[in-house]
Amino acid sequence: MSKEDVGGSNETTREEFDTHEYCVRRRYNDFVWLRQRLEDGYPTHLVPPLPAKHSLRRLDRFSSEFLRVRQQALQKFLTRIADHPVLSFDKHFHVFLTAKAWEFNAHKKKGQGLISRVTNSLHNISASYMMKNRPPEFAVMHDYVQSFGDKLAS
Protein backbone atom coordinates (compact mmCIF):
# COMPACT_ATOMS: atom_id res chain seq x y z
CA MET A 1 0.00 0.00 0.00
CA SER A 2 1.44 3.37 -0.93
CA LYS A 3 1.65 6.28 1.47
CA GLU A 4 -1.56 7.91 0.31
CA ASP A 5 -3.71 4.86 -0.47
CA VAL A 6 -6.19 3.58 2.04
CA GLY A 7 -8.42 0.59 1.78
CA GLY A 8 -10.93 -1.45 3.64
CA SER A 9 -13.56 -4.10 3.21
CA ASN A 10 -17.28 -4.05 3.80
CA GLU A 11 -19.88 -6.78 3.67
CA THR A 12 -23.45 -6.50 2.39
CA THR A 13 -26.45 -8.70 1.72
CA ARG A 14 -28.14 -6.24 -0.63
CA GLU A 15 -29.27 -7.41 -4.04
CA GLU A 16 -28.01 -4.32 -5.91
CA PHE A 17 -24.40 -5.33 -5.17
CA ASP A 18 -22.77 -8.05 -7.25
CA THR A 19 -20.90 -9.61 -4.34
CA HIS A 20 -21.36 -9.59 -0.59
CA GLU A 21 -17.96 -8.14 0.33
CA TYR A 22 -15.92 -5.32 -1.15
CA CYS A 23 -12.32 -4.36 -0.62
CA VAL A 24 -11.43 -0.98 -2.07
CA ARG A 25 -8.23 1.02 -2.38
CA ARG A 26 -8.95 4.71 -2.45
CA ARG A 27 -6.95 7.84 -1.77
CA TYR A 28 -7.88 10.06 1.13
CA ASN A 29 -9.15 12.69 -1.33
CA ASP A 30 -11.61 10.11 -2.70
CA PHE A 31 -13.12 9.84 0.77
CA VAL A 32 -13.34 13.65 0.89
CA TRP A 33 -15.12 13.57 -2.48
CA LEU A 34 -17.61 10.95 -1.25
CA ARG A 35 -18.35 12.85 1.93
CA GLN A 36 -18.92 16.07 -0.02
CA ARG A 37 -21.34 14.33 -2.41
CA LEU A 38 -23.27 12.90 0.55
CA GLU A 39 -23.43 16.31 2.24
CA ASP A 40 -24.59 17.96 -0.99
CA GLY A 41 -27.19 15.29 -1.72
CA TYR A 42 -28.57 14.93 1.79
CA PRO A 43 -28.42 18.32 3.50
CA THR A 44 -30.83 17.22 6.24
CA HIS A 45 -28.78 14.17 7.23
CA LEU A 46 -25.70 14.00 9.41
CA VAL A 47 -22.83 12.61 7.37
CA PRO A 48 -20.13 10.96 9.52
CA PRO A 49 -16.88 12.93 9.85
CA LEU A 50 -13.60 11.93 8.27
CA PRO A 51 -10.41 11.51 10.27
CA ALA A 52 -7.74 14.18 9.95
CA LYS A 53 -5.58 14.05 6.85
CA HIS A 54 -2.47 14.98 8.82
CA SER A 55 -1.41 14.83 12.43
CA LEU A 56 -0.19 17.95 14.19
CA ARG A 57 3.34 16.98 13.24
CA ARG A 58 3.49 17.09 9.41
CA LEU A 59 6.16 14.38 9.17
CA ASP A 60 3.98 11.97 11.12
CA ARG A 61 1.65 11.50 8.16
CA PHE A 62 4.06 8.96 6.64
CA SER A 63 4.50 6.87 9.79
CA SER A 64 3.01 3.39 9.67
CA GLU A 65 1.21 3.97 12.98
CA PHE A 66 -0.53 7.12 11.70
CA LEU A 67 -1.53 5.39 8.46
CA ARG A 68 -2.87 2.35 10.35
CA VAL A 69 -4.99 4.50 12.68
CA ARG A 70 -6.31 6.59 9.79
CA GLN A 71 -7.15 3.47 7.78
CA GLN A 72 -9.16 2.12 10.72
CA ALA A 73 -10.99 5.46 11.04
CA LEU A 74 -11.80 5.48 7.30
CA GLN A 75 -13.10 1.91 7.61
CA LYS A 76 -15.36 3.10 10.43
CA PHE A 77 -16.55 5.98 8.19
CA LEU A 78 -17.51 3.49 5.45
CA THR A 79 -19.22 1.18 7.92
CA ARG A 80 -21.29 4.03 9.35
CA ILE A 81 -22.45 5.01 5.85
CA ALA A 82 -23.19 1.37 4.94
CA ASP A 83 -25.32 1.04 8.09
CA HIS A 84 -27.21 4.29 7.45
CA PRO A 85 -30.79 3.66 6.21
CA VAL A 86 -30.64 6.51 3.67
CA LEU A 87 -26.99 7.29 2.86
CA SER A 88 -26.28 3.64 2.09
CA PHE A 89 -28.56 3.88 -0.98
CA ASP A 90 -26.60 6.76 -2.52
CA LYS A 91 -25.31 6.10 -6.04
CA HIS A 92 -21.96 7.78 -5.31
CA PHE A 93 -21.44 5.43 -2.37
CA HIS A 94 -22.29 2.48 -4.61
CA VAL A 95 -19.75 3.63 -7.22
CA PHE A 96 -17.17 4.28 -4.49
CA LEU A 97 -17.42 0.64 -3.39
CA THR A 98 -17.87 -1.14 -6.72
CA ALA A 99 -16.01 0.78 -9.45
CA LYS A 100 -12.55 -0.01 -10.69
CA ALA A 101 -10.03 2.81 -10.19
CA TRP A 102 -10.37 4.17 -13.76
CA GLU A 103 -14.19 3.96 -13.63
CA PHE A 104 -14.23 5.74 -10.31
CA ASN A 105 -11.99 8.55 -11.60
CA ALA A 106 -14.26 8.98 -14.64
CA HIS A 107 -17.32 9.11 -12.38
CA LYS A 108 -15.69 11.76 -10.19
CA LYS A 109 -14.97 13.95 -13.22
CA LYS A 110 -18.53 13.80 -14.56
CA GLY A 111 -20.16 17.21 -14.32
CA GLN A 112 -23.66 17.60 -13.03
CA GLY A 113 -26.02 19.32 -15.44
CA LEU A 114 -29.50 20.53 -14.58
CA ILE A 115 -31.24 17.27 -15.48
CA SER A 116 -28.69 15.27 -13.52
CA ARG A 117 -29.17 17.48 -10.44
CA VAL A 118 -32.98 17.14 -10.69
CA THR A 119 -32.65 13.37 -11.08
CA ASN A 120 -30.34 13.23 -8.07
CA SER A 121 -32.76 15.32 -6.02
CA LEU A 122 -35.65 13.01 -6.88
CA HIS A 123 -33.50 9.99 -6.07
CA ASN A 124 -32.47 11.50 -2.72
CA ILE A 125 -36.05 12.30 -1.77
CA SER A 126 -37.17 8.79 -2.60
CA ALA A 127 -34.16 7.25 -0.82
CA SER A 128 -35.22 8.80 2.46
CA TYR A 129 -38.39 6.69 2.32
CA MET A 130 -36.65 3.45 1.42
CA MET A 131 -36.17 0.70 3.91
CA LYS A 132 -33.05 -1.41 4.13
CA ASN A 133 -34.79 -4.66 3.19
CA ARG A 134 -37.15 -3.68 0.41
CA PRO A 135 -39.08 -6.25 -1.64
CA PRO A 136 -37.50 -7.38 -4.95
CA GLU A 137 -40.10 -5.64 -7.13
CA PHE A 138 -38.97 -2.29 -5.72
CA ALA A 139 -35.36 -3.10 -6.49
CA VAL A 140 -36.28 -3.71 -10.16
CA MET A 141 -38.12 -0.38 -10.31
CA HIS A 142 -35.17 1.38 -8.64
CA ASP A 143 -32.80 0.01 -11.28
CA TYR A 144 -35.15 1.14 -14.06
CA VAL A 145 -35.46 4.68 -12.64
CA GLN A 146 -31.69 4.85 -12.14
CA SER A 147 -30.93 3.84 -15.75
CA PHE A 148 -33.66 6.18 -17.03
CA GLY A 149 -32.09 9.07 -15.10
CA ASP A 150 -28.64 8.22 -16.48
CA LYS A 151 -30.06 8.19 -20.05
CA LEU A 152 -31.72 11.56 -19.48
CA ALA A 153 -28.48 13.01 -18.15
CA SER A 154 -26.56 11.94 -21.24
mmCIF file of C-alpha atoms in Angstrom:
data_model
loop_
_atom_site.group_PDB
_atom_site.id
_atom_site.type_symbol
_atom_site.label_atom_id
_atom_site.label_comp_id
_atom_site.label_asym_id
_atom_site.label_seq_id
_atom_site.Cartn_x
_atom_site.Cartn_y
_atom_site.Cartn_z
ATOM 1 C CA MET A 1 0.000 0.000 0.000
ATOM 2 C CA SER A 2 1.436 3.372 -0.934
ATOM 3 C CA LYS A 3 1.654 6.282 1.474
ATOM 4 C CA GLU A 4 -1.561 7.908 0.308
ATOM 5 C CA ASP A 5 -3.711 4.865 -0.472
ATOM 6 C CA VAL A 6 -6.188 3.575 2.041
ATOM 7 C CA GLY A 7 -8.422 0.590 1.785
ATOM 8 C CA GLY A 8 -10.929 -1.450 3.639
ATOM 9 C CA SER A 9 -13.564 -4.099 3.214
ATOM 10 C CA ASN A 10 -17.284 -4.049 3.805
ATOM 11 C CA GLU A 11 -19.882 -6.781 3.673
ATOM 12 C CA THR A 12 -23.451 -6.505 2.394
ATOM 13 C CA THR A 13 -26.453 -8.702 1.719
ATOM 14 C CA ARG A 14 -28.138 -6.237 -0.626
ATOM 15 C CA GLU A 15 -29.272 -7.414 -4.040
ATOM 16 C CA GLU A 16 -28.006 -4.323 -5.906
ATOM 17 C CA PHE A 17 -24.400 -5.329 -5.167
ATOM 18 C CA ASP A 18 -22.768 -8.055 -7.252
ATOM 19 C CA THR A 19 -20.896 -9.605 -4.336
ATOM 20 C CA HIS A 20 -21.356 -9.587 -0.586
ATOM 21 C CA GLU A 21 -17.962 -8.135 0.331
ATOM 22 C CA TYR A 22 -15.925 -5.318 -1.149
ATOM 23 C CA CYS A 23 -12.324 -4.362 -0.624
ATOM 24 C CA VAL A 24 -11.429 -0.980 -2.073
ATOM 25 C CA ARG A 25 -8.226 1.024 -2.375
ATOM 26 C CA ARG A 26 -8.947 4.712 -2.450
ATOM 27 C CA ARG A 27 -6.945 7.837 -1.774
ATOM 28 C CA TYR A 28 -7.883 10.064 1.128
ATOM 29 C CA ASN A 29 -9.151 12.691 -1.327
ATOM 30 C CA ASP A 30 -11.613 10.112 -2.700
ATOM 31 C CA PHE A 31 -13.123 9.844 0.765
ATOM 32 C CA VAL A 32 -13.341 13.648 0.889
ATOM 33 C CA TRP A 33 -15.125 13.574 -2.485
ATOM 34 C CA LEU A 34 -17.609 10.946 -1.255
ATOM 35 C CA ARG A 35 -18.350 12.850 1.933
ATOM 36 C CA GLN A 36 -18.919 16.067 -0.025
ATOM 37 C CA ARG A 37 -21.341 14.327 -2.414
ATOM 38 C CA LEU A 38 -23.266 12.897 0.552
ATOM 39 C CA GLU A 39 -23.431 16.307 2.239
ATOM 40 C CA ASP A 40 -24.594 17.964 -0.993
ATOM 41 C CA GLY A 41 -27.186 15.293 -1.718
ATOM 42 C CA TYR A 42 -28.567 14.926 1.793
ATOM 43 C CA PRO A 43 -28.417 18.325 3.498
ATOM 44 C CA THR A 44 -30.829 17.220 6.241
ATOM 45 C CA HIS A 45 -28.782 14.168 7.235
ATOM 46 C CA LEU A 46 -25.697 14.004 9.412
ATOM 47 C CA VAL A 47 -22.826 12.606 7.374
ATOM 48 C CA PRO A 48 -20.129 10.959 9.520
ATOM 49 C CA PRO A 49 -16.883 12.930 9.853
ATOM 50 C CA LEU A 50 -13.599 11.933 8.269
ATOM 51 C CA PRO A 51 -10.407 11.511 10.267
ATOM 52 C CA ALA A 52 -7.737 14.179 9.951
ATOM 53 C CA LYS A 53 -5.578 14.052 6.849
ATOM 54 C CA HIS A 54 -2.467 14.984 8.825
ATOM 55 C CA SER A 55 -1.408 14.830 12.429
ATOM 56 C CA LEU A 56 -0.190 17.954 14.193
ATOM 57 C CA ARG A 57 3.339 16.983 13.237
ATOM 58 C CA ARG A 58 3.492 17.089 9.415
ATOM 59 C CA LEU A 59 6.157 14.375 9.174
ATOM 60 C CA ASP A 60 3.976 11.972 11.123
ATOM 61 C CA ARG A 61 1.650 11.495 8.156
ATOM 62 C CA PHE A 62 4.059 8.955 6.643
ATOM 63 C CA SER A 63 4.496 6.872 9.786
ATOM 64 C CA SER A 64 3.012 3.392 9.668
ATOM 65 C CA GLU A 65 1.214 3.967 12.983
ATOM 66 C CA PHE A 66 -0.527 7.121 11.703
ATOM 67 C CA LEU A 67 -1.534 5.388 8.460
ATOM 68 C CA ARG A 68 -2.867 2.353 10.348
ATOM 69 C CA VAL A 69 -4.989 4.499 12.684
ATOM 70 C CA ARG A 70 -6.312 6.590 9.787
ATOM 71 C CA GLN A 71 -7.148 3.473 7.779
ATOM 72 C CA GLN A 72 -9.165 2.117 10.715
ATOM 73 C CA ALA A 73 -10.993 5.455 11.040
ATOM 74 C CA LEU A 74 -11.796 5.479 7.302
ATOM 75 C CA GLN A 75 -13.096 1.909 7.610
ATOM 76 C CA LYS A 76 -15.360 3.099 10.431
ATOM 77 C CA PHE A 77 -16.547 5.976 8.191
ATOM 78 C CA LEU A 78 -17.512 3.488 5.451
ATOM 79 C CA THR A 79 -19.223 1.180 7.920
ATOM 80 C CA ARG A 80 -21.289 4.033 9.346
ATOM 81 C CA ILE A 81 -22.449 5.005 5.849
ATOM 82 C CA ALA A 82 -23.188 1.375 4.942
ATOM 83 C CA ASP A 83 -25.319 1.041 8.087
ATOM 84 C CA HIS A 84 -27.214 4.288 7.448
ATOM 85 C CA PRO A 85 -30.793 3.659 6.210
ATOM 86 C CA VAL A 86 -30.637 6.514 3.670
ATOM 87 C CA LEU A 87 -26.993 7.293 2.864
ATOM 88 C CA SER A 88 -26.283 3.644 2.094
ATOM 89 C CA PHE A 89 -28.557 3.879 -0.981
ATOM 90 C CA ASP A 90 -26.597 6.764 -2.522
ATOM 91 C CA LYS A 91 -25.309 6.098 -6.040
ATOM 92 C CA HIS A 92 -21.955 7.782 -5.311
ATOM 93 C CA PHE A 93 -21.435 5.428 -2.368
ATOM 94 C CA HIS A 94 -22.291 2.476 -4.614
ATOM 95 C CA VAL A 95 -19.752 3.631 -7.221
ATOM 96 C CA PHE A 96 -17.171 4.284 -4.490
ATOM 97 C CA LEU A 97 -17.415 0.645 -3.390
ATOM 98 C CA THR A 98 -17.869 -1.136 -6.715
ATOM 99 C CA ALA A 99 -16.012 0.779 -9.449
ATOM 100 C CA LYS A 100 -12.546 -0.010 -10.688
ATOM 101 C CA ALA A 101 -10.030 2.815 -10.194
ATOM 102 C CA TRP A 102 -10.374 4.171 -13.756
ATOM 103 C CA GLU A 103 -14.190 3.960 -13.633
ATOM 104 C CA PHE A 104 -14.231 5.739 -10.310
ATOM 105 C CA ASN A 105 -11.992 8.549 -11.597
ATOM 106 C CA ALA A 106 -14.261 8.978 -14.645
ATOM 107 C CA HIS A 107 -17.319 9.114 -12.379
ATOM 108 C CA LYS A 108 -15.688 11.758 -10.194
ATOM 109 C CA LYS A 109 -14.975 13.950 -13.215
ATOM 110 C CA LYS A 110 -18.533 13.803 -14.560
ATOM 111 C CA GLY A 111 -20.165 17.212 -14.319
ATOM 112 C CA GLN A 112 -23.661 17.601 -13.034
ATOM 113 C CA GLY A 113 -26.017 19.315 -15.441
ATOM 114 C CA LEU A 114 -29.499 20.528 -14.584
ATOM 115 C CA ILE A 115 -31.244 17.268 -15.478
ATOM 116 C CA SER A 116 -28.689 15.270 -13.518
ATOM 117 C CA ARG A 117 -29.173 17.477 -10.440
ATOM 118 C CA VAL A 118 -32.977 17.139 -10.694
ATOM 119 C CA THR A 119 -32.653 13.375 -11.084
ATOM 120 C CA ASN A 120 -30.341 13.228 -8.067
ATOM 121 C CA SER A 121 -32.758 15.323 -6.015
ATOM 122 C CA LEU A 122 -35.650 13.015 -6.884
ATOM 123 C CA HIS A 123 -33.502 9.993 -6.072
ATOM 124 C CA ASN A 124 -32.472 11.495 -2.723
ATOM 125 C CA ILE A 125 -36.049 12.304 -1.765
ATOM 126 C CA SER A 126 -37.170 8.786 -2.596
ATOM 127 C CA ALA A 127 -34.160 7.255 -0.824
ATOM 128 C CA SER A 128 -35.220 8.799 2.458
ATOM 129 C CA TYR A 129 -38.391 6.693 2.321
ATOM 130 C CA MET A 130 -36.650 3.454 1.416
ATOM 131 C CA MET A 131 -36.169 0.704 3.914
ATOM 132 C CA LYS A 132 -33.046 -1.405 4.134
ATOM 133 C CA ASN A 133 -34.785 -4.658 3.188
ATOM 134 C CA ARG A 134 -37.150 -3.680 0.410
ATOM 135 C CA PRO A 135 -39.077 -6.248 -1.644
ATOM 136 C CA PRO A 136 -37.496 -7.383 -4.950
ATOM 137 C CA GLU A 137 -40.101 -5.645 -7.134
ATOM 138 C CA PHE A 138 -38.972 -2.285 -5.724
ATOM 139 C CA ALA A 139 -35.363 -3.104 -6.492
ATOM 140 C CA VAL A 140 -36.277 -3.711 -10.157
ATOM 141 C CA MET A 141 -38.120 -0.381 -10.311
ATOM 142 C CA HIS A 142 -35.174 1.383 -8.635
ATOM 143 C CA ASP A 143 -32.796 0.013 -11.277
ATOM 144 C CA TYR A 144 -35.150 1.140 -14.056
ATOM 145 C CA VAL A 145 -35.458 4.677 -12.644
ATOM 146 C CA GLN A 146 -31.686 4.853 -12.143
ATOM 147 C CA SER A 147 -30.934 3.838 -15.748
ATOM 148 C CA PHE A 148 -33.660 6.182 -17.030
ATOM 149 C CA GLY A 149 -32.090 9.066 -15.101
ATOM 150 C CA ASP A 150 -28.643 8.217 -16.482
ATOM 151 C CA LYS A 151 -30.055 8.191 -20.049
ATOM 152 C CA LEU A 152 -31.721 11.562 -19.478
ATOM 153 C CA ALA A 153 -28.484 13.011 -18.148
ATOM 154 C CA SER A 154 -26.557 11.938 -21.238
#
